[in-house]
Amino acid sequence: TLFSRWFAGASRFANQSISKKLRDTKGQIDLLKQVGFDTLIHPIWFFPVYYTMKESLNGKPNAFEAPFPTVAGNALKKYWDNNFVAESVLADWIAFWKIWIAGDMVVYGLMPMWARLPANHFFSFLYVVVLSFMRGGDKEPELEVCQHQDDQKSPRTNAHSGGLLPSRAAPPPNIHTHARA
């Protein structure tokens, strides 16, 4: 693979003991190059592919309802808006770096060659879970506002749940209770 050509000493470094790795300056430089490559180059293609796949399956319209260019255009717009326009600039990239810089240091710096793939899969799973929590669902449901006896508008709550309920799960209109603090 190209990766093994670009970082030819990676296999030798990976199979060394920790004490030898600590003295191997050339191997450490290659380690930093691998981490830099993985954390700066992979997101360039990963995020557009992720957003396009997500939009193809869950978007409105999805791949079954609209031509692919429409779905891909919507996906890339969401990616752009989430990372380059919104108040949280590069949010996906920063989350990627938080997991993958440390993850790559473990995978490329501490794991022997035979354990790299399972360790990489572990960090991939961890990152996809984080990304799914960040981008997996729709926006928060709107809360239903109801009129109380004192003529003040406040969100409808349920004393049993201890919190605000979305409008689709609101209690019947004749029940007006407040959550206890």
Backbone as JSON, one array per atom type, in Angstrom:
{
  "sequence": "TLFSRWFAGASRFANQSISKKLRDTKGQIDLLKQVGFDTLIHPIWFFPVYYTMKESLNGKPNAFEAPFPTVAGNALKKYWDNNFVAESVLADWIAFWKIWIAGDMVVYGLMPMWARLPANHFFSFLYVVVLSFMRGGDKEPELEVCQHQDDQKSPRTNAHSGGLLPSRAAPPPNIHTHARA",
  "N": [[0.84, -1.19, 0.0], [0.26, 2.36, -0.34], [0.64, 3.69, 2.06], [2.43, 2.04, 3.48], [4.63, 2.34, 1.86], [5.2, 5.07, 2.08], [5.8, 5.26, 4.75], [8.05, 3.51, 5.45], [9.55, 2.42, 7.56], [7.72, 1.79, 9.48], [6.75, -0.77, 10.22], [8.98, -2.0, 11.37], [9.41, -0.23, 13.54], [6.97, -0.51, 14.92], [7.1, -3.12, 15.91], [9.07, -3.06, 17.81], [10.32, -3.05, 21.2], [9.01, -1.07, 23.92], [11.08, 0.35, 25.24], [13.05, 0.43, 23.25], [11.68, 1.89, 21.31], [11.54, 4.37, 22.51], [14.13, 5.29, 22.17], [14.46, 5.45, 19.48], [14.73, 7.78, 17.3], [14.28, 8.32, 14.55], [12.16, 6.56, 14.04], [10.24, 7.68, 15.74], [9.84, 10.13, 14.5], [8.74, 9.24, 12.1], [6.41, 8.17, 13.22], [5.08, 10.53, 14.08], [4.66, 11.66, 11.57], [2.91, 9.78, 10.45], [0.68, 10.07, 12.17], [0.09, 12.77, 11.7], [-0.54, 12.63, 8.93], [-2.79, 10.93, 9.02], [-4.6, 12.41, 10.59], [-4.91, 14.82, 9.28], [-5.29, 14.41, 6.53], [-7.16, 12.26, 6.11], [-9.73, 13.26, 7.13], [-10.5, 14.97, 5.08], [-11.65, 13.48, 3.01], [-13.26, 11.73, 4.47], [-15.41, 13.07, 5.91], [-17.14, 14.27, 3.85], [-17.98, 11.84, 2.64], [-19.2, 10.52, 4.82], [-21.35, 12.33, 5.48], [-22.73, 12.25, 3.05], [-23.51, 9.54, 2.89], [-25.12, 9.39, 5.18], [-27.11, 11.26, 4.56], [-28.12, 10.06, 2.28], [-29.46, 7.87, 3.31], [-31.03, 8.82, 5.48], [-31.89, 11.36, 4.9], [-33.99, 14.13, 3.86], [-34.93, 15.0, 0.91], [-34.17, 11.45, 0.51], [-31.88, 8.98, -0.9], [-33.62, 7.27, -2.16], [-35.69, 8.78, -2.93], [-34.89, 10.95, -4.44], [-32.71, 12.2, -7.06], [-29.22, 11.26, -7.1], [-27.31, 13.47, -7.29], [-28.79, 15.57, -6.11], [-29.19, 14.66, -3.47], [-26.51, 14.36, -2.65], [-25.67, 17.01, -2.9], [-27.26, 18.25, -0.91], [-26.19, 16.94, 1.32], [-23.48, 17.79, 1.31], [-23.9, 20.48, 1.73], [-24.94, 20.46, 4.35], [-22.67, 19.48, 5.67], [-20.87, 21.58, 5.15], [-22.25, 23.74, 6.4], [-22.27, 22.83, 9.08], [-19.58, 22.89, 9.74], [-18.16, 25.07, 8.69], [-19.64, 27.38, 8.65], [-21.46, 27.64, 10.77], [-21.83, 28.51, 14.3], [-20.09, 26.85, 15.65], [-17.28, 26.35, 14.51], [-15.53, 24.05, 12.56], [-16.34, 21.83, 14.09], [-16.78, 19.03, 13.73], [-14.27, 18.25, 12.82], [-12.64, 18.94, 15.01], [-13.62, 17.22, 16.99], [-12.89, 14.84, 15.74], [-10.08, 15.11, 15.8], [-9.68, 15.12, 18.58], [-10.13, 12.48, 19.31], [-8.69, 10.94, 17.43], [-5.96, 11.83, 17.34], [-4.81, 11.01, 19.79], [-5.63, 8.34, 19.56], [-4.27, 7.48, 17.22], [-1.65, 7.77, 18.09], [-1.57, 5.72, 19.95], [-2.25, 3.49, 18.3], [-0.28, 3.55, 16.17], [2.05, 3.96, 17.62], [2.22, 2.33, 19.93], [1.12, -0.21, 19.5], [1.83, -3.53, 18.36], [2.37, -4.74, 14.99], [0.45, -6.74, 14.42], [-1.66, -6.07, 16.08], [-2.59, -3.63, 15.31], [-4.78, -3.26, 13.51], [-7.14, -4.26, 14.95], [-7.04, -2.4, 17.1], [-7.28, 0.01, 15.75], [-9.86, -0.31, 14.72], [-11.32, -0.23, 17.11], [-10.94, 2.48, 17.91], [-12.1, 3.68, 15.69], [-14.78, 2.86, 15.93], [-15.39, 4.13, 18.37], [-15.13, 6.82, 17.56], [-17.14, 7.02, 15.57], [-19.4, 6.62, 17.13], [-19.31, 8.97, 18.7], [-19.55, 10.9, 16.64], [-22.06, 10.19, 15.66], [-23.67, 10.85, 17.84], [-23.28, 13.58, 17.77], [-24.21, 14.35, 15.19], [-26.21, 12.61, 14.43], [-29.01, 12.7, 14.95], [-32.18, 14.43, 14.46], [-32.97, 17.94, 14.87], [-33.57, 19.28, 18.17], [-36.74, 18.49, 19.63], [-39.55, 20.7, 19.52], [-40.89, 22.43, 22.32], [-44.11, 22.29, 23.77], [-46.08, 25.05, 24.56], [-48.11, 26.02, 27.19], [-51.04, 27.61, 28.57], [-51.24, 28.8, 31.82], [-52.98, 29.02, 34.99], [-52.21, 31.42, 36.12], [-51.89, 33.06, 33.96], [-49.37, 33.09, 32.72], [-47.06, 32.15, 30.27], [-45.54, 29.01, 30.03], [-43.26, 26.25, 29.62], [-44.73, 23.02, 29.13], [-44.72, 20.55, 31.59], [-43.96, 17.42, 33.19], [-44.51, 15.99, 36.21], [-43.76, 13.43, 36.93], [-41.76, 12.68, 35.13], [-39.82, 14.46, 35.66], [-38.92, 16.52, 34.08], [-38.93, 18.59, 31.09], [-41.3, 17.92, 28.56], [-41.47, 16.85, 25.16], [-43.74, 18.15, 22.66], [-45.17, 16.08, 21.42], [-45.41, 14.17, 23.4], [-46.79, 15.25, 25.45], [-48.67, 15.75, 28.49], [-52.24, 15.24, 29.09], [-54.43, 18.06, 28.3], [-55.74, 19.04, 30.6], [-54.1, 18.74, 32.76], [-51.83, 20.45, 34.62], [-48.86, 20.73, 35.75], [-45.84, 21.38, 37.56], [-42.38, 20.64, 37.28], [-40.53, 19.41, 39.99], [-37.93, 21.08, 41.66]],
  "CA": [[0.0, 0.0, 0.0], [1.01, 3.62, -0.33], [0.99, 4.02, 3.44], [3.64, 1.3, 3.85], [5.75, 2.93, 1.1], [5.52, 6.38, 2.63], [6.33, 5.07, 6.1], [8.68, 2.19, 5.29], [10.06, 1.91, 8.83], [6.62, 1.65, 10.44], [6.67, -2.15, 10.71], [10.13, -2.19, 12.28], [9.15, 0.55, 14.75], [5.82, -1.08, 15.63], [7.44, -4.39, 16.56], [10.12, -2.87, 18.81], [9.87, -2.89, 22.58], [8.8, 0.34, 24.31], [12.37, 0.98, 25.53], [13.72, 0.72, 21.97], [10.93, 2.95, 20.64], [11.9, 5.64, 23.15], [15.45, 5.71, 21.69], [14.44, 5.45, 18.01], [14.29, 9.11, 16.87], [13.74, 8.22, 13.2], [10.86, 5.92, 14.17], [9.33, 8.64, 16.36], [9.5, 11.12, 13.47], [7.78, 8.56, 11.22], [5.16, 8.09, 13.97], [4.43, 11.84, 13.99], [4.21, 11.82, 10.18], [1.71, 8.95, 10.28], [-0.41, 10.7, 12.9], [-0.25, 13.97, 10.93], [-1.23, 12.23, 7.7], [-4.11, 10.37, 9.33], [-5.51, 13.39, 11.18], [-5.09, 15.97, 8.4], [-5.7, 14.0, 5.19], [-8.38, 11.44, 6.13], [-11.0, 13.99, 7.25], [-10.84, 15.64, 3.81], [-12.59, 12.63, 2.27], [-14.17, 11.02, 5.37], [-16.62, 13.81, 6.23], [-18.09, 14.28, 2.74], [-18.55, 10.5, 2.46], [-20.11, 10.28, 5.95], [-22.55, 13.14, 5.32], [-23.47, 11.77, 1.88], [-24.16, 8.28, 3.25], [-26.18, 9.69, 6.15], [-28.19, 11.94, 3.84], [-28.7, 9.08, 1.36], [-30.35, 6.97, 4.04], [-31.93, 9.48, 6.43], [-32.21, 12.73, 4.51], [-35.28, 14.49, 3.27], [-35.18, 13.66, 0.36], [-33.06, 10.51, 0.58], [-31.47, 8.42, -2.19], [-34.74, 6.57, -2.76], [-36.7, 9.77, -3.31], [-34.35, 12.02, -5.28], [-31.47, 11.82, -7.75], [-28.02, 11.33, -6.26], [-26.74, 14.82, -7.18], [-29.58, 16.36, -5.15], [-28.88, 14.15, -2.13], [-25.11, 14.7, -2.35], [-25.63, 18.46, -2.7], [-27.8, 18.52, 0.43], [-25.23, 16.42, 2.29], [-22.32, 18.67, 1.37], [-24.34, 21.74, 2.33], [-24.98, 20.23, 5.8], [-21.28, 19.4, 6.12], [-20.34, 22.94, 5.11], [-22.92, 24.53, 7.44], [-21.87, 22.35, 10.4], [-18.16, 23.02, 10.01], [-17.52, 26.26, 8.17], [-20.52, 28.53, 8.73], [-22.13, 27.7, 12.07], [-21.07, 29.07, 15.41], [-19.06, 25.89, 16.07], [-16.44, 26.14, 13.34], [-14.74, 22.82, 12.53], [-16.75, 20.98, 15.21], [-16.53, 17.63, 13.4], [-12.81, 18.08, 12.74], [-12.08, 19.0, 16.36], [-13.97, 15.94, 17.64], [-12.04, 13.86, 15.07], [-8.72, 15.25, 16.34], [-9.65, 14.75, 20.0], [-10.06, 11.02, 19.43], [-7.72, 10.3, 16.56], [-4.55, 12.11, 17.63], [-4.44, 10.05, 20.83], [-5.82, 7.0, 19.01], [-3.17, 7.16, 16.3], [-0.42, 7.59, 18.88], [-1.66, 4.36, 20.51], [-2.22, 2.5, 17.22], [0.99, 3.53, 15.46], [3.2, 4.04, 18.51], [2.29, 1.32, 20.99], [0.63, -1.52, 19.08], [2.58, -4.28, 17.36], [1.67, -4.76, 13.7], [-0.72, -7.63, 14.43], [-2.75, -5.48, 16.89], [-2.97, -2.31, 14.8], [-6.12, -3.25, 12.92], [-8.17, -4.27, 15.99], [-7.01, -1.14, 17.86], [-7.84, 1.02, 14.84], [-11.32, -0.52, 14.69], [-11.85, 0.26, 18.37], [-11.0, 3.94, 17.85], [-13.09, 4.03, 14.66], [-16.09, 2.68, 16.54], [-15.54, 5.21, 19.34], [-15.36, 8.09, 16.87], [-18.44, 7.0, 14.91], [-20.38, 6.84, 18.19], [-19.28, 10.4, 19.0], [-20.1, 11.63, 15.5], [-23.49, 9.91, 15.6], [-24.33, 11.67, 18.86], [-23.21, 14.98, 17.34], [-24.9, 14.62, 13.93], [-27.09, 11.52, 14.08], [-30.44, 12.93, 15.08], [-32.72, 15.71, 14.02], [-32.9, 18.98, 15.88], [-34.37, 19.05, 19.37], [-38.17, 18.74, 19.42], [-40.04, 21.94, 20.13], [-41.73, 22.22, 23.5], [-45.43, 22.9, 23.7], [-46.31, 26.06, 25.59], [-49.52, 26.02, 27.58], [-51.47, 28.73, 29.4], [-51.53, 28.4, 33.19], [-53.98, 29.83, 35.67], [-51.71, 32.76, 36.41], [-51.75, 33.71, 32.66], [-47.99, 33.14, 32.24], [-46.72, 31.01, 29.41], [-44.37, 28.25, 30.45], [-43.26, 24.93, 28.98], [-45.48, 21.98, 29.81], [-43.84, 19.59, 32.22], [-44.58, 16.26, 33.8], [-43.86, 15.8, 37.51], [-43.2, 12.08, 37.01], [-40.55, 12.57, 34.33], [-38.84, 15.36, 36.23], [-38.38, 17.46, 33.11], [-39.79, 19.06, 30.02], [-41.71, 16.92, 27.59], [-41.77, 17.38, 23.83], [-45.18, 18.3, 22.45], [-45.83, 14.82, 21.05], [-45.59, 13.33, 24.57], [-47.31, 16.12, 26.5], [-49.81, 15.19, 29.22], [-53.52, 15.8, 28.65], [-54.52, 19.49, 28.53], [-56.28, 19.43, 31.9], [-53.08, 18.55, 33.79], [-50.82, 21.51, 34.61], [-47.97, 20.56, 36.9], [-44.45, 21.85, 37.4], [-41.37, 19.7, 37.79], [-39.95, 19.84, 41.27], [-36.48, 21.34, 41.56]],
  "C": [[0.88, 1.25, 0.0], [1.48, 3.98, 1.07], [2.28, 3.31, 3.84], [4.85, 1.79, 3.05], [6.18, 4.25, 1.7], [6.18, 6.27, 4.01], [6.96, 3.68, 6.19], [9.17, 1.6, 6.61], [8.98, 1.64, 9.87], [6.55, 0.24, 11.03], [7.79, -2.43, 11.7], [9.87, -1.49, 13.61], [8.03, -0.09, 15.57], [6.18, -2.33, 16.41], [8.57, -4.27, 17.57], [9.49, -2.82, 20.21], [9.72, -1.39, 22.87], [10.15, 1.02, 24.55], [13.14, 1.3, 24.26], [13.01, 1.84, 21.22], [11.3, 4.32, 21.21], [13.25, 6.17, 22.68], [15.51, 5.85, 20.17], [13.87, 6.77, 17.48], [13.67, 9.06, 15.48], [12.35, 7.58, 13.22], [9.82, 6.86, 14.79], [8.9, 9.71, 15.36], [8.5, 10.51, 12.49], [6.41, 8.43, 11.9], [4.4, 9.41, 13.87], [3.94, 12.11, 12.57], [2.94, 11.01, 9.93], [0.5, 9.57, 10.96], [-0.87, 11.95, 12.16], [-1.02, 13.64, 9.67], [-2.66, 11.78, 8.02], [-5.08, 11.44, 9.83], [-5.73, 14.63, 10.3], [-5.61, 15.59, 7.01], [-7.01, 13.21, 5.2], [-9.67, 12.23, 6.28], [-11.44, 14.67, 5.96], [-11.83, 14.79, 3.01], [-13.61, 11.96, 3.18], [-15.48, 11.78, 5.59], [-17.59, 13.94, 5.06], [-18.74, 12.91, 2.49], [-19.55, 10.2, 3.57], [-21.43, 11.04, 5.76], [-23.38, 12.65, 4.13], [-24.19, 10.45, 2.19], [-25.33, 8.52, 4.21], [-27.38, 10.32, 5.44], [-28.88, 10.98, 2.87], [-29.71, 8.18, 2.05], [-31.41, 7.7, 4.86], [-32.39, 10.86, 6.01], [-33.62, 12.89, 3.98], [-34.99, 15.43, 2.12], [-33.94, 12.77, 0.48], [-32.78, 9.93, -0.81], [-32.59, 7.67, -2.9], [-35.81, 7.52, -3.3], [-36.2, 10.82, -4.29], [-33.09, 11.53, -5.99], [-30.26, 12.04, -6.84], [-27.41, 12.73, -6.19], [-27.49, 15.72, -6.19], [-29.24, 15.96, -3.72], [-27.46, 14.54, -1.73], [-24.96, 16.21, -2.12], [-26.15, 18.86, -1.33], [-26.82, 18.09, 1.52], [-24.03, 17.37, 2.43], [-22.67, 20.03, 1.94], [-24.4, 21.59, 3.86], [-23.56, 20.17, 6.38], [-20.67, 20.8, 6.18], [-20.92, 23.79, 6.24], [-22.47, 24.12, 8.85], [-20.42, 22.65, 10.75], [-17.52, 24.33, 9.58], [-18.38, 27.51, 8.25], [-21.07, 28.71, 10.14], [-21.22, 28.28, 13.15], [-19.98, 28.13, 15.92], [-18.21, 25.49, 14.86], [-15.57, 24.91, 13.55], [-15.1, 21.85, 13.66], [-16.47, 19.5, 14.93], [-15.03, 17.34, 13.38], [-12.2, 18.06, 14.13], [-12.4, 17.72, 17.12], [-13.11, 14.81, 17.06], [-10.63, 13.9, 15.68], [-8.64, 14.83, 17.79], [-9.52, 13.24, 20.18], [-8.87, 10.47, 18.66], [-6.27, 10.67, 16.8], [-4.06, 11.13, 18.7], [-4.56, 8.62, 20.31], [-4.7, 6.58, 18.09], [-1.85, 6.99, 17.04], [-0.41, 6.18, 19.5], [-1.49, 3.33, 19.39], [-0.84, 2.42, 16.57], [2.21, 3.5, 16.38], [3.33, 2.92, 19.51], [1.93, -0.09, 20.54], [1.62, -2.22, 18.16], [1.74, -4.39, 16.09], [0.41, -5.61, 13.74], [-1.9, -7.02, 15.17], [-3.23, -4.14, 16.36], [-4.4, -2.27, 14.28], [-7.22, -3.34, 13.99], [-8.2, -2.97, 16.8], [-7.6, -0.01, 17.02], [-9.35, 0.9, 14.78], [-11.97, -0.02, 15.97], [-11.99, 1.78, 18.34], [-11.99, 4.42, 16.78], [-14.5, 3.93, 15.23], [-16.37, 3.81, 17.53], [-15.85, 6.53, 18.64], [-16.72, 8.12, 16.19], [-19.57, 7.17, 15.93], [-20.46, 8.32, 18.53], [-19.92, 11.2, 17.88], [-21.61, 11.4, 15.38], [-24.26, 10.7, 16.66], [-24.35, 13.13, 18.44], [-24.14, 15.26, 16.17], [-25.97, 13.6, 13.58], [-28.57, 11.81, 14.1], [-30.87, 14.25, 14.49], [-32.54, 16.72, 15.14], [-33.8, 18.63, 17.05], [-35.84, 19.32, 19.08], [-38.57, 20.03, 20.11], [-40.93, 21.59, 21.31], [-43.05, 22.93, 23.3], [-45.59, 23.88, 24.85], [-47.79, 26.07, 25.91], [-49.8, 27.21, 28.5], [-51.82, 28.22, 30.79], [-52.53, 29.38, 33.81], [-53.52, 31.26, 35.92], [-51.4, 33.54, 35.13], [-50.3, 33.88, 32.2], [-47.75, 31.92, 31.38], [-45.48, 30.33, 29.96], [-44.42, 26.89, 29.78], [-44.04, 23.92, 29.81], [-44.5, 20.96, 30.37], [-44.65, 18.45, 32.79], [-43.83, 15.98, 35.09], [-43.21, 14.42, 37.6], [-41.9, 11.96, 36.24], [-39.46, 13.47, 34.88], [-38.3, 16.37, 35.23], [-39.39, 17.85, 32.07], [-40.11, 17.93, 29.06], [-41.88, 17.55, 26.23], [-43.27, 17.35, 23.6], [-45.86, 16.99, 22.1], [-46.08, 13.91, 22.26], [-46.16, 14.13, 25.74], [-48.49, 15.45, 27.2], [-51.11, 15.82, 28.71], [-53.65, 17.26, 29.06], [-55.02, 19.89, 29.91], [-55.27, 19.26, 33.04], [-52.03, 19.63, 33.61], [-49.98, 21.37, 35.87], [-46.6, 21.11, 36.56], [-43.52, 20.8, 37.92], [-40.79, 20.27, 39.08], [-38.46, 20.01, 41.11], [-35.72, 20.58, 42.62]]
}
